[in-house]
mmCIF file of C-alpha atoms in Angstrom:
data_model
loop_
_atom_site.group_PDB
_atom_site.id
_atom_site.type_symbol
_atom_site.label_atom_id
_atom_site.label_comp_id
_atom_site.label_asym_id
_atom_site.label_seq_id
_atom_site.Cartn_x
_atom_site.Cartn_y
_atom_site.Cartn_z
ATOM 1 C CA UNK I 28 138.805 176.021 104.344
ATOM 2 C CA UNK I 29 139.515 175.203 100.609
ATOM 3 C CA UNK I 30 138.634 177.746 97.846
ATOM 4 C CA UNK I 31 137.633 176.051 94.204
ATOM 5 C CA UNK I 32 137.703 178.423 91.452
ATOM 6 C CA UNK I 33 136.697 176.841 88.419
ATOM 7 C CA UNK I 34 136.484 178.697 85.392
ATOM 8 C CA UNK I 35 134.480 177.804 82.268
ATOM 9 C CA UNK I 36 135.283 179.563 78.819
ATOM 10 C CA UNK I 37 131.714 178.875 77.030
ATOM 11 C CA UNK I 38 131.062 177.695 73.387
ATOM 12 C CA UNK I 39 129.009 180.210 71.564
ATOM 13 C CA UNK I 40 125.070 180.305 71.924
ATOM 14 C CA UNK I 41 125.570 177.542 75.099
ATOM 15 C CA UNK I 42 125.233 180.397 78.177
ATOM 16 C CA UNK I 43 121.672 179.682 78.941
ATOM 17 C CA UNK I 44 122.017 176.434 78.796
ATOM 18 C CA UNK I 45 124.689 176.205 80.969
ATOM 19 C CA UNK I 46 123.020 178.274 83.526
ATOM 20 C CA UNK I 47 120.030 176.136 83.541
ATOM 21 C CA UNK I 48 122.229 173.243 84.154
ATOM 22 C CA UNK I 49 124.191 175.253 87.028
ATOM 23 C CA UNK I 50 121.546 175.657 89.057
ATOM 24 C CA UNK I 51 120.519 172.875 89.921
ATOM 25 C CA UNK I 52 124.190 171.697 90.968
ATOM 26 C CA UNK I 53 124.767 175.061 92.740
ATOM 27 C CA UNK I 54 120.929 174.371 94.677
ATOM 28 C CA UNK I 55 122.354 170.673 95.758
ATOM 29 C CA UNK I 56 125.656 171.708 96.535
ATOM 30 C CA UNK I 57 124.740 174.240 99.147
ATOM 31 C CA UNK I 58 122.864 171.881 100.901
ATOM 32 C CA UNK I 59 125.990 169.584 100.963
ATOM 33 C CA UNK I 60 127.821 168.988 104.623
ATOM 34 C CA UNK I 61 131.144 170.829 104.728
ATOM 35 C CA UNK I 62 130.175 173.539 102.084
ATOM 36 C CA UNK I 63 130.229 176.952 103.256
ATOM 37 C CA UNK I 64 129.698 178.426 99.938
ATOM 38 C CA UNK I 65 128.666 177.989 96.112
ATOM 39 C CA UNK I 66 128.285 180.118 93.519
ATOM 40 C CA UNK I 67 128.414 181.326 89.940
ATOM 41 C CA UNK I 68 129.857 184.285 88.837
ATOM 42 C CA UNK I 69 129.894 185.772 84.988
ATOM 43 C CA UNK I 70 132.887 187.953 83.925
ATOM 44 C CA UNK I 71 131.767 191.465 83.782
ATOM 45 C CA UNK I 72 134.345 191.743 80.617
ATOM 46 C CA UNK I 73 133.351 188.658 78.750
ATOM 47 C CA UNK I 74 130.023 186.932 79.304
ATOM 48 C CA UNK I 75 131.660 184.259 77.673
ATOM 49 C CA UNK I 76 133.178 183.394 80.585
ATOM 50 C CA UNK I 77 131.680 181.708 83.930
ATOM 51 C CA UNK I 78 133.147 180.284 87.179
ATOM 52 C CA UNK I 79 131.936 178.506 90.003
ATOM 53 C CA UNK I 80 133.610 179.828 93.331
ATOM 54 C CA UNK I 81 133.006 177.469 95.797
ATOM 55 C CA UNK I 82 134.276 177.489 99.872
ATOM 56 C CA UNK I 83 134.719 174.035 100.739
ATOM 57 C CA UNK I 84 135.550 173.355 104.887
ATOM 58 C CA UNK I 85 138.401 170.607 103.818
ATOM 59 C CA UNK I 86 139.300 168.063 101.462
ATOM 60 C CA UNK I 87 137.158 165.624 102.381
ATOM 61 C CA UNK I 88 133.785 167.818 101.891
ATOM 62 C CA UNK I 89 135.206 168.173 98.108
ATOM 63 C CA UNK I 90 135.970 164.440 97.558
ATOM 64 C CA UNK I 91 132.630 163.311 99.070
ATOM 65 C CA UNK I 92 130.907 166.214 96.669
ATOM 66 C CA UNK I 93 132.831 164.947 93.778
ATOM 67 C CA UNK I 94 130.760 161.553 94.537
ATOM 68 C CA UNK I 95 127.469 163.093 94.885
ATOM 69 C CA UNK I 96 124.700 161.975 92.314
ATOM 70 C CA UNK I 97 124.078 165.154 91.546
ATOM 71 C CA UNK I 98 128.092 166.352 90.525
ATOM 72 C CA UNK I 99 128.430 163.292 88.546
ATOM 73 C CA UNK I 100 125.471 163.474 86.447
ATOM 74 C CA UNK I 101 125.625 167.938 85.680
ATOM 75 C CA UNK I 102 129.163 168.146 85.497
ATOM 76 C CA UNK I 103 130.006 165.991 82.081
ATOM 77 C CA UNK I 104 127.411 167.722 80.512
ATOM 78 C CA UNK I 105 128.383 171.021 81.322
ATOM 79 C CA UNK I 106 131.666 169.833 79.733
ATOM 80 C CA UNK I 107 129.903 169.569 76.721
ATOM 81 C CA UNK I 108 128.735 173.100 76.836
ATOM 82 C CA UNK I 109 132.461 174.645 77.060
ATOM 83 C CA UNK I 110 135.578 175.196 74.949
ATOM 84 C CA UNK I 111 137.953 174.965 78.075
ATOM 85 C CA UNK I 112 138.277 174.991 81.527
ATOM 86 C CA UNK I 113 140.819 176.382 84.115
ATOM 87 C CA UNK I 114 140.214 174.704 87.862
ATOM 88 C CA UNK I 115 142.233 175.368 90.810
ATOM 89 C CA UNK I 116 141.542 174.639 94.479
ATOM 90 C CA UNK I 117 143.080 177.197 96.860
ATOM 91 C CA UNK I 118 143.996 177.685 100.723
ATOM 92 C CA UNK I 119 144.092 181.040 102.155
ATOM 93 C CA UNK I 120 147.957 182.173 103.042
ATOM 94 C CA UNK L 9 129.279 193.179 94.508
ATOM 95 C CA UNK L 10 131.767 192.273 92.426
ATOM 96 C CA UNK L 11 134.587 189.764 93.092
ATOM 97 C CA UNK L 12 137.912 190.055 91.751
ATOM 98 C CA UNK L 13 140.061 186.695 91.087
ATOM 99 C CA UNK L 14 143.586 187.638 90.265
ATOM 100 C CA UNK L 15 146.349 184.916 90.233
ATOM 101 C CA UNK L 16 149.923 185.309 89.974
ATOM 102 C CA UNK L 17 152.205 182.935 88.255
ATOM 103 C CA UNK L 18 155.492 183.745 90.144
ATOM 104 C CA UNK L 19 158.858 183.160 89.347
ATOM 105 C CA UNK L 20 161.028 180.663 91.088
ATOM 106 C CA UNK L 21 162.437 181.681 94.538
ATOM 107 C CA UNK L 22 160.341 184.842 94.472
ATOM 108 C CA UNK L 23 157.397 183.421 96.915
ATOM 109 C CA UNK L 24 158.307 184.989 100.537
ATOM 110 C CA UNK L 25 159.353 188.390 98.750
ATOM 111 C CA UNK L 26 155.552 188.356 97.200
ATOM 112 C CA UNK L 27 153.275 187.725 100.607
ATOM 113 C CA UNK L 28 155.102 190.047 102.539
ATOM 114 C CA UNK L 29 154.757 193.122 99.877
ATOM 115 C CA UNK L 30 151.146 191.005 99.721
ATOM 116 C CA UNK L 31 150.700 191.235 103.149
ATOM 117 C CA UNK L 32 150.969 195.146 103.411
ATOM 118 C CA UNK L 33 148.034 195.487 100.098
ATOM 119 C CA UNK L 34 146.001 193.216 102.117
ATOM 120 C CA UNK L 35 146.261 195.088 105.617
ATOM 121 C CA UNK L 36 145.130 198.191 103.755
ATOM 122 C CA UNK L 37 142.921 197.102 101.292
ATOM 123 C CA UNK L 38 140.902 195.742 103.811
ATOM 124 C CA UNK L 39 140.728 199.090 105.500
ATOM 125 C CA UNK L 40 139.331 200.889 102.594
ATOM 126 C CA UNK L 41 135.817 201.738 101.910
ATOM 127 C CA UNK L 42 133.201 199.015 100.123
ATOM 128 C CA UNK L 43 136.173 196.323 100.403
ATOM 129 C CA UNK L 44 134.027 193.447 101.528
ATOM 130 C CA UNK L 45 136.697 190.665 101.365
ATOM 131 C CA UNK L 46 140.970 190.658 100.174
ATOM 132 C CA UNK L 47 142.970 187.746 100.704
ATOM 133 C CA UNK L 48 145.840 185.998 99.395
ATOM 134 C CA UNK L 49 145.307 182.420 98.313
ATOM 135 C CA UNK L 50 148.173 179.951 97.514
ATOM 136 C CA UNK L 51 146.850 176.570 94.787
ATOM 137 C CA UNK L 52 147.065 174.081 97.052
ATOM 138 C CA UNK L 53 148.497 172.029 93.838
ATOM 139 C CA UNK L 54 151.174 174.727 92.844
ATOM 140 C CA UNK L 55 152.660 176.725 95.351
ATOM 141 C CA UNK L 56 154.053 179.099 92.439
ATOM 142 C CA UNK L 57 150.755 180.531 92.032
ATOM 143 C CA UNK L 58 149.461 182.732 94.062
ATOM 144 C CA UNK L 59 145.678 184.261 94.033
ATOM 145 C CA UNK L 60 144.292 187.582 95.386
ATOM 146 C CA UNK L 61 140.288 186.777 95.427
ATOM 147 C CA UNK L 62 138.384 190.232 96.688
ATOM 148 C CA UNK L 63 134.902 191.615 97.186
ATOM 149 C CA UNK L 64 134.237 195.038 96.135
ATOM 150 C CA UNK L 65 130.834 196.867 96.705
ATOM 151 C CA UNK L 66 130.953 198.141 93.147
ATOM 152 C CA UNK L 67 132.710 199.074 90.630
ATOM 153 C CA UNK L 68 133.428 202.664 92.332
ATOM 154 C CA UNK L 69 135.285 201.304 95.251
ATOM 155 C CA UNK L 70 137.550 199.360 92.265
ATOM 156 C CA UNK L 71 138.149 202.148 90.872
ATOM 157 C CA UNK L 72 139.070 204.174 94.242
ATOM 158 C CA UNK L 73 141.186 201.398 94.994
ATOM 159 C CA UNK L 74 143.052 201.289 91.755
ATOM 160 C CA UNK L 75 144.244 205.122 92.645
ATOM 161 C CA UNK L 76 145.353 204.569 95.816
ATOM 162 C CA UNK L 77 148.847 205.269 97.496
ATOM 163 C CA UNK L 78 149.275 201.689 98.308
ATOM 164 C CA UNK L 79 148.115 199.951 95.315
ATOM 165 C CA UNK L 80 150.390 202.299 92.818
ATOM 166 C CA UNK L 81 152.826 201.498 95.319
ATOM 167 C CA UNK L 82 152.942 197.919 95.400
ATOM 168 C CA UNK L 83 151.376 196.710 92.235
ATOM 169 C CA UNK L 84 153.993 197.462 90.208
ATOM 170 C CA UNK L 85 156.651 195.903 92.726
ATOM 171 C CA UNK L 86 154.237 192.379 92.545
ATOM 172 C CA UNK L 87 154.049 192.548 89.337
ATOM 173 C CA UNK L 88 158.274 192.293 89.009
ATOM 174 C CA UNK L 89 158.373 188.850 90.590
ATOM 175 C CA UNK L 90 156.191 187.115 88.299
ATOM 176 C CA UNK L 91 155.942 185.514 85.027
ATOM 177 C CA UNK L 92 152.252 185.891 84.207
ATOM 178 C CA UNK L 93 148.843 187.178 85.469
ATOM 179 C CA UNK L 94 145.223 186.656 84.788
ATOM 180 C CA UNK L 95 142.283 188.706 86.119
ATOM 181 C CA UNK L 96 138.622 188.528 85.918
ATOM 182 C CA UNK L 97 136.381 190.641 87.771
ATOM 183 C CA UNK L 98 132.907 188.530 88.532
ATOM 184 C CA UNK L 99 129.828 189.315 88.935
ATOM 185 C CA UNK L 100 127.045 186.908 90.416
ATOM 186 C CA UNK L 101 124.655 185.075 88.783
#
């Protein structure tokens, strides 16, 4: 299992937006082969900032997600909606 | 629920000494009550850092957790063998 943490630190004003546009990827994505979970979380400390934690069963399920129609159409314009991102994919010790 | 992502940049050499002080937070953390989840999670790109991601039934549990014998205990000895930390504390969307 793979864990994907991906956090997004928002531009101002662009939260709904972003959420709109989330929910459709996080919809598709769970109905993806080889992903166990996928969801989006909002810091309770700053709304500002949301991540996508994702359980993945292996490497493959990500790279075939990463060519889904659906990841490669939401997740440049998501980009457009934040000031930075912080991504890392994870394996439990 | 509320998840807690915490990742540990760790200084060089310093790895084994972390998961098995990690390894003794987990055991118990696990034991206490409203922890859902508590693992250890090593970036599968950077083996320096090192993530605790936990589910907590609410922000009480946190809180219970943050005063207990093993947490005081161990936190501060983690917290010695690294360079940096970041923590957000999610809630879903």
């Amino acid at each position: 299992m793979i864990k994907i943490v991906a956090k997004n630190m928002l531009k101002e004003g662009h939260k709904e937006k972003f959420i709109k546009l989330a929910e459709e990827l996080i919809e598709k994505s769970r109905q993806e082969a080889g992903c166990i979970s996928y969801g989006l979380f909002e810091d309770i400390n700053d709304d500002s900032i949301l991540t996508f934690i994702e359980e993945w069963e292996d490497k493959k399920a990500i790279e075939k997600h990463n060519n889904t129609e659906h990841f490669k159409r939401i997740i440049p314009l998501l980009a457009e909606l934040r000031v930075d991102k912080e991504s890392n994919l994870y394996k439990e010790i």
